[in-house]
Amino acid sequence: MTVKKAHVMVVTPHPDDAEFGVAGSVVHWARAGKDVIYVVCTNGDKGTSDINLKPAELAQIREQEQLAAAKLLGVREVVFLRHEDQSLEDTPEFRKEIVRLIRMYRPETIVTADPYRRYIWHRDHRIVGQVVLDAVFPYARDLFAYPDMLEEGLQPHKVKEVLLWASLEDINYRLDVTDTFDIKLAALRCHESQVGNNRFPQLEEWLRQRARQLAEGEDFELAEAFHRVEILR
Ligand SMILES: [Zn+2]
């Protein structure tokens, strides 16, 4: 197997979630020489209110948008799982798919959506966060969780930390994105089908205000914020 290890794996439910959640930090990591890869779980083919746009067309558009954003941020590779939008479930198959990627790319850090955000929260985000946490511990770590993977040469792997974005009720980790905010914004703007001017005219203002709020109490101006889980065992 010839997969190059990554330092950071970002697992995003839809194309564009990672740009909202972690793009400013991704730029910092990439600039510091870290290999960042994206895993995009769904094709986002329900993300429109345009009745004339066919889901398959939208999926293609969103893949191109995601690739453009990732390139701008310095992401090394984007893996598209291409599940249908709004279709994810916490199944043994999906969990195994994520475990396989963790064992292949062997990241120190995984970044994904917080599954425990309360009340209204996109089901795909809830499922992805939950499945990633389970995949990290114990399934990716345990030798005999998947005997067939051992036969393929996919050894167990221990992830060091998981960062959960959109963890508004339970933030314990903030990263300074003051210097990289403009690239984050530009990467978000690559998602024209989602945040094009008539769809989200206040994007910059909204994003800046939110980043400022997340930096409250810190000695920097703009932040991305997470719930950080360190895996000790
Ligand atoms: Zn999403």
Coordinates of C-alpha atoms and ligand atoms in Angstrom, one line a residue, residues 13-17 122 124-125, ligand 1:
P13 CA -19.9 15.9 6.3
H14 CA -20.5 18.1 3.3
P15 CA -18.3 20.2 0.9
D16 CA -17.9 23.6 2.7
D17 CA -18.3 22.6 6.4
H122 CA -27.7 18.7 10.7
D124 CA -25.2 14.3 8.7
H125 CA -23.0 16.4 11.1
Ligands
ZN1 ZN -22.8 20.4 6.4

